[in-house]
Amino acid sequence: MTLFDMGELELEILEPMSSSFERIEHFLMKVDGDFYTPLSVRVDIETYSNKLFKFAVNIFLISHGDDVAHAGIYVDLEGDEIFISNFAVLRKCSRQKIGNYLLQKIEDYVSSIGVDLIRLEADCEADALFEFYTKNGFRCTQENDKCIYLSLLPI
């Protein structure tokens, strides 16, 4: 396995309505089956892509012109937090530290806008995903039979 040179990755941070709905939808369709529970089982991908396009900050990592990772985050400046609604890396790029790199870029962005708290939810059956987030500093704040809620608290 060849690890990506993170210096070769291009970062795009796109405010709501400045990305492309089709770009988001295309990426989510590519990673649909890579989620523990396929995304299309949980949401209508077209509707979800449109929601991310309109209301989320969309962060892409690009390698040689192709999107390899995406995060859609909702920013609540009044509540001083962001919520990671979508976080995905192409399967062919998994286990190459791209997810860690994307999380770091999200943290950098959050810090630059003066927000202290990052929240997300993960499928409670996805042990590897829970381990990934906890290794990156997230802590479980709530759990139910469908998902685990995690937060990265300010230090």
PDB file of C-alpha atoms in Angstrom:
ATOM      1  CA  MET A   1       0.000   0.000   0.000  1.00  0.00           C
ATOM      2  CA  THR A   2       1.336   3.402  -0.975  1.00  0.00           C
ATOM      3  CA  LEU A   3       0.572   6.201   1.429  1.00  0.00           C
ATOM      4  CA  PHE A   4      -0.544   9.488  -0.030  1.00  0.00           C
ATOM      5  CA  ASP A   5       1.835  12.386   0.188  1.00  0.00           C
ATOM      6  CA  MET A   6      -0.460  14.827   1.954  1.00  0.00           C
ATOM      7  CA  GLY A   7       1.408  17.649   0.220  1.00  0.00           C
ATOM      8  CA  GLU A   8       0.006  16.340  -3.067  1.00  0.00           C
ATOM      9  CA  LEU A   9      -3.582  16.674  -1.866  1.00  0.00           C
ATOM     10  CA  GLU A  10      -5.486  19.813  -2.778  1.00  0.00           C
ATOM     11  CA  LEU A  11      -7.913  21.212  -0.200  1.00  0.00           C
ATOM     12  CA  GLU A  12     -11.119  23.009  -1.120  1.00  0.00           C
ATOM     13  CA  ILE A  13     -13.331  24.614   1.525  1.00  0.00           C
ATOM     14  CA  LEU A  14     -16.574  25.763  -0.051  1.00  0.00           C
ATOM     15  CA  GLU A  15     -19.189  27.846   1.723  1.00  0.00           C
ATOM     16  CA  PRO A  16     -22.879  26.924   1.302  1.00  0.00           C
ATOM     17  CA  MET A  17     -24.180  27.397  -2.249  1.00  0.00           C
ATOM     18  CA  SER A  18     -20.642  27.729  -3.658  1.00  0.00           C
ATOM     19  CA  SER A  19     -19.978  24.090  -4.405  1.00  0.00           C
ATOM     20  CA  SER A  20     -21.751  22.009  -7.016  1.00  0.00           C
ATOM     21  CA  PHE A  21     -24.776  19.944  -6.050  1.00  0.00           C
ATOM     22  CA  GLU A  22     -23.764  17.414  -8.727  1.00  0.00           C
ATOM     23  CA  ARG A  23     -20.229  17.171  -7.357  1.00  0.00           C
ATOM     24  CA  ILE A  24     -21.490  16.366  -3.876  1.00  0.00           C
ATOM     25  CA  GLU A  25     -24.053  13.891  -5.199  1.00  0.00           C
ATOM     26  CA  HIS A  26     -21.478  12.185  -7.441  1.00  0.00           C
ATOM     27  CA  PHE A  27     -19.056  11.720  -4.540  1.00  0.00           C
ATOM     28  CA  LEU A  28     -21.755  10.422  -2.196  1.00  0.00           C
ATOM     29  CA  MET A  29     -22.893   7.933  -4.842  1.00  0.00           C
ATOM     30  CA  LYS A  30     -19.291   6.695  -5.176  1.00  0.00           C
ATOM     31  CA  VAL A  31     -18.943   6.082  -1.425  1.00  0.00           C
ATOM     32  CA  ASP A  32     -22.521   4.946  -0.766  1.00  0.00           C
ATOM     33  CA  GLY A  33     -21.663   1.287  -0.274  1.00  0.00           C
ATOM     34  CA  ASP A  34     -18.563   2.080   1.790  1.00  0.00           C
ATOM     35  CA  PHE A  35     -20.580   3.230   4.794  1.00  0.00           C
ATOM     36  CA  TYR A  36     -21.237   0.546   7.430  1.00  0.00           C
ATOM     37  CA  THR A  37     -24.921   1.032   6.693  1.00  0.00           C
ATOM     38  CA  PRO A  38     -25.080   2.297   3.090  1.00  0.00           C
ATOM     39  CA  LEU A  39     -25.916   5.975   2.926  1.00  0.00           C
ATOM     40  CA  SER A  40     -28.773   5.288   0.495  1.00  0.00           C
ATOM     41  CA  VAL A  41     -30.459   3.117   3.146  1.00  0.00           C
ATOM     42  CA  ARG A  42     -30.502   6.060   5.550  1.00  0.00           C
ATOM     43  CA  VAL A  43     -31.177   9.008   3.221  1.00  0.00           C
ATOM     44  CA  ASP A  44     -32.188   9.869  -0.314  1.00  0.00           C
ATOM     45  CA  ILE A  45     -28.758  10.810  -1.701  1.00  0.00           C
ATOM     46  CA  GLU A  46     -30.114  13.409  -4.128  1.00  0.00           C
ATOM     47  CA  THR A  47     -32.069  15.194  -1.386  1.00  0.00           C
ATOM     48  CA  TYR A  48     -29.175  14.946   1.070  1.00  0.00           C
ATOM     49  CA  SER A  49     -26.704  16.292  -1.515  1.00  0.00           C
ATOM     50  CA  ASN A  50     -28.987  19.241  -2.160  1.00  0.00           C
ATOM     51  CA  LYS A  51     -29.218  19.942   1.577  1.00  0.00           C
ATOM     52  CA  LEU A  52     -25.423  19.833   1.927  1.00  0.00           C
ATOM     53  CA  PHE A  53     -25.073  22.109  -1.110  1.00  0.00           C
ATOM     54  CA  LYS A  54     -27.486  24.700   0.292  1.00  0.00           C
ATOM     55  CA  PHE A  55     -26.622  24.720   3.991  1.00  0.00           C
ATOM     56  CA  ALA A  56     -23.246  23.087   4.688  1.00  0.00           C
ATOM     57  CA  VAL A  57     -19.630  24.043   4.321  1.00  0.00           C
ATOM     58  CA  ASN A  58     -18.284  21.362   1.989  1.00  0.00           C
ATOM     59  CA  ILE A  59     -14.659  20.357   2.326  1.00  0.00           C
ATOM     60  CA  PHE A  60     -13.019  18.261  -0.385  1.00  0.00           C
ATOM     61  CA  LEU A  61      -9.605  16.680  -0.645  1.00  0.00           C
ATOM     62  CA  ILE A  62      -8.520  16.230  -4.253  1.00  0.00           C
ATOM     63  CA  SER A  63      -5.762  14.074  -5.706  1.00  0.00           C
ATOM     64  CA  HIS A  64      -4.774  14.474  -9.359  1.00  0.00           C
ATOM     65  CA  GLY A  65      -8.088  16.185 -10.133  1.00  0.00           C
ATOM     66  CA  ASP A  66     -10.297  13.595  -8.417  1.00  0.00           C
ATOM     67  CA  ASP A  67     -12.195  14.032  -5.152  1.00  0.00           C
ATOM     68  CA  VAL A  68     -10.875  11.449  -2.670  1.00  0.00           C
ATOM     69  CA  ALA A  69     -12.527  12.710   0.526  1.00  0.00           C
ATOM     70  CA  HIS A  70     -15.457  14.928   1.518  1.00  0.00           C
ATOM     71  CA  ALA A  71     -16.897  16.394   4.678  1.00  0.00           C
ATOM     72  CA  GLY A  72     -20.132  18.348   4.910  1.00  0.00           C
ATOM     73  CA  ILE A  73     -20.314  20.440   8.065  1.00  0.00           C
ATOM     74  CA  TYR A  74     -23.023  22.648   9.496  1.00  0.00           C
ATOM     75  CA  VAL A  75     -21.766  25.716  11.316  1.00  0.00           C
ATOM     76  CA  ASP A  76     -23.711  27.148  14.263  1.00  0.00           C
ATOM     77  CA  LEU A  77     -21.898  30.323  15.277  1.00  0.00           C
ATOM     78  CA  GLU A  78     -24.530  31.190  17.879  1.00  0.00           C
ATOM     79  CA  GLY A  79     -24.106  27.807  19.537  1.00  0.00           C
ATOM     80  CA  ASP A  80     -20.342  27.995  19.003  1.00  0.00           C
ATOM     81  CA  GLU A  81     -20.193  24.539  17.408  1.00  0.00           C
ATOM     82  CA  ILE A  82     -20.130  22.666  14.143  1.00  0.00           C
ATOM     83  CA  PHE A  83     -21.752  19.368  13.277  1.00  0.00           C
ATOM     84  CA  ILE A  84     -20.066  17.007  10.833  1.00  0.00           C
ATOM     85  CA  SER A  85     -22.987  15.675   8.839  1.00  0.00           C
ATOM     86  CA  ASN A  86     -20.973  13.715   6.305  1.00  0.00           C
ATOM     87  CA  PHE A  87     -17.415  12.422   6.444  1.00  0.00           C
ATOM     88  CA  ALA A  88     -16.190  10.021   3.782  1.00  0.00           C
ATOM     89  CA  VAL A  89     -12.994   8.849   2.103  1.00  0.00           C
ATOM     90  CA  LEU A  90     -12.931   6.735  -1.049  1.00  0.00           C
ATOM     91  CA  ARG A  91     -12.391   3.071  -0.177  1.00  0.00           C
ATOM     92  CA  LYS A  92      -9.304   2.887  -2.443  1.00  0.00           C
ATOM     93  CA  CYS A  93      -7.799   5.675  -0.323  1.00  0.00           C
ATOM     94  CA  SER A  94      -8.702   4.277   3.088  1.00  0.00           C
ATOM     95  CA  ARG A  95      -6.052   3.388   5.647  1.00  0.00           C
ATOM     96  CA  GLN A  96      -3.719   5.985   4.157  1.00  0.00           C
ATOM     97  CA  LYS A  97      -4.203   8.709   6.804  1.00  0.00           C
ATOM     98  CA  ILE A  98      -6.461  10.791   4.521  1.00  0.00           C
ATOM     99  CA  GLY A  99      -9.279  10.675   7.085  1.00  0.00           C
ATOM    100  CA  ASN A 100      -6.921  11.939   9.791  1.00  0.00           C
ATOM    101  CA  TYR A 101      -5.743  14.686   7.444  1.00  0.00           C
ATOM    102  CA  LEU A 102      -9.325  15.688   6.616  1.00  0.00           C
ATOM    103  CA  LEU A 103     -10.213  15.836  10.321  1.00  0.00           C
ATOM    104  CA  GLN A 104      -7.177  18.046  10.926  1.00  0.00           C
ATOM    105  CA  LYS A 105      -8.286  20.391   8.143  1.00  0.00           C
ATOM    106  CA  ILE A 106     -11.774  20.539   9.670  1.00  0.00           C
ATOM    107  CA  GLU A 107     -10.233  21.390  13.045  1.00  0.00           C
ATOM    108  CA  ASP A 108      -8.101  24.102  11.403  1.00  0.00           C
ATOM    109  CA  TYR A 109     -11.182  25.566   9.694  1.00  0.00           C
ATOM    110  CA  VAL A 110     -13.213  25.459  12.908  1.00  0.00           C
ATOM    111  CA  SER A 111     -10.431  27.201  14.806  1.00  0.00           C
ATOM    112  CA  SER A 112     -10.155  29.887  12.103  1.00  0.00           C
ATOM    113  CA  ILE A 113     -13.820  30.836  12.517  1.00  0.00           C
ATOM    114  CA  GLY A 114     -13.622  30.869  16.317  1.00  0.00           C
ATOM    115  CA  VAL A 115     -15.702  27.767  17.053  1.00  0.00           C
ATOM    116  CA  ASP A 116     -14.743  25.503  19.945  1.00  0.00           C
ATOM    117  CA  LEU A 117     -16.874  22.376  19.630  1.00  0.00           C
ATOM    118  CA  ILE A 118     -17.134  19.749  16.896  1.00  0.00           C
ATOM    119  CA  ARG A 119     -19.949  17.207  17.046  1.00  0.00           C
ATOM    120  CA  LEU A 120     -20.852  14.198  14.926  1.00  0.00           C
ATOM    121  CA  GLU A 121     -22.754  10.956  15.068  1.00  0.00           C
ATOM    122  CA  ALA A 122     -21.572   7.531  13.978  1.00  0.00           C
ATOM    123  CA  ASP A 123     -23.323   4.218  13.369  1.00  0.00           C
ATOM    124  CA  CYS A 124     -23.163   2.296  16.657  1.00  0.00           C
ATOM    125  CA  GLU A 125     -22.366  -0.939  14.794  1.00  0.00           C
ATOM    126  CA  ALA A 126     -19.255   0.532  13.144  1.00  0.00           C
ATOM    127  CA  ASP A 127     -16.570  -0.289  15.712  1.00  0.00           C
ATOM    128  CA  ALA A 128     -13.679   0.703  13.428  1.00  0.00           C
ATOM    129  CA  LEU A 129     -15.264   4.095  12.843  1.00  0.00           C
ATOM    130  CA  PHE A 130     -15.759   4.660  16.569  1.00  0.00           C
ATOM    131  CA  GLU A 131     -12.107   3.705  17.121  1.00  0.00           C
ATOM    132  CA  PHE A 132     -10.997   6.125  14.360  1.00  0.00           C
ATOM    133  CA  TYR A 133     -12.835   9.049  15.951  1.00  0.00           C
ATOM    134  CA  THR A 134     -11.689   8.299  19.501  1.00  0.00           C
ATOM    135  CA  LYS A 135      -8.059   8.010  18.306  1.00  0.00           C
ATOM    136  CA  ASN A 136      -8.545  11.494  16.854  1.00  0.00           C
ATOM    137  CA  GLY A 137      -9.663  12.957  20.186  1.00  0.00           C
ATOM    138  CA  PHE A 138     -13.458  12.574  20.016  1.00  0.00           C
ATOM    139  CA  ARG A 139     -15.335  11.393  23.085  1.00  0.00           C
ATOM    140  CA  CYS A 140     -18.707   9.685  23.322  1.00  0.00           C
ATOM    141  CA  THR A 141     -21.323  12.065  24.709  1.00  0.00           C
ATOM    142  CA  GLN A 142     -24.480  10.011  24.118  1.00  0.00           C
ATOM    143  CA  GLU A 143     -25.503   6.646  22.695  1.00  0.00           C
ATOM    144  CA  ASN A 144     -28.700   4.953  21.568  1.00  0.00           C
ATOM    145  CA  ASP A 145     -29.510   1.757  19.664  1.00  0.00           C
ATOM    146  CA  LYS A 146     -28.750   3.357  16.266  1.00  0.00           C
ATOM    147  CA  CYS A 147     -25.840   5.718  16.752  1.00  0.00           C
ATOM    148  CA  ILE A 148     -23.165   7.118  18.980  1.00  0.00           C
ATOM    149  CA  TYR A 149     -22.836  10.876  19.390  1.00  0.00           C
ATOM    150  CA  LEU A 150     -19.272  12.118  19.693  1.00  0.00           C
ATOM    151  CA  SER A 151     -17.727  15.483  20.445  1.00  0.00           C
ATOM    152  CA  LEU A 152     -14.268  16.942  20.133  1.00  0.00           C
ATOM    153  CA  LEU A 153     -14.152  19.292  23.084  1.00  0.00           C
ATOM    154  CA  PRO A 154     -11.906  22.332  23.331  1.00  0.00           C
ATOM    155  CA  ILE A 155      -8.650  21.712  25.165  1.00  0.00           C
TER     156      ILE A 155
END
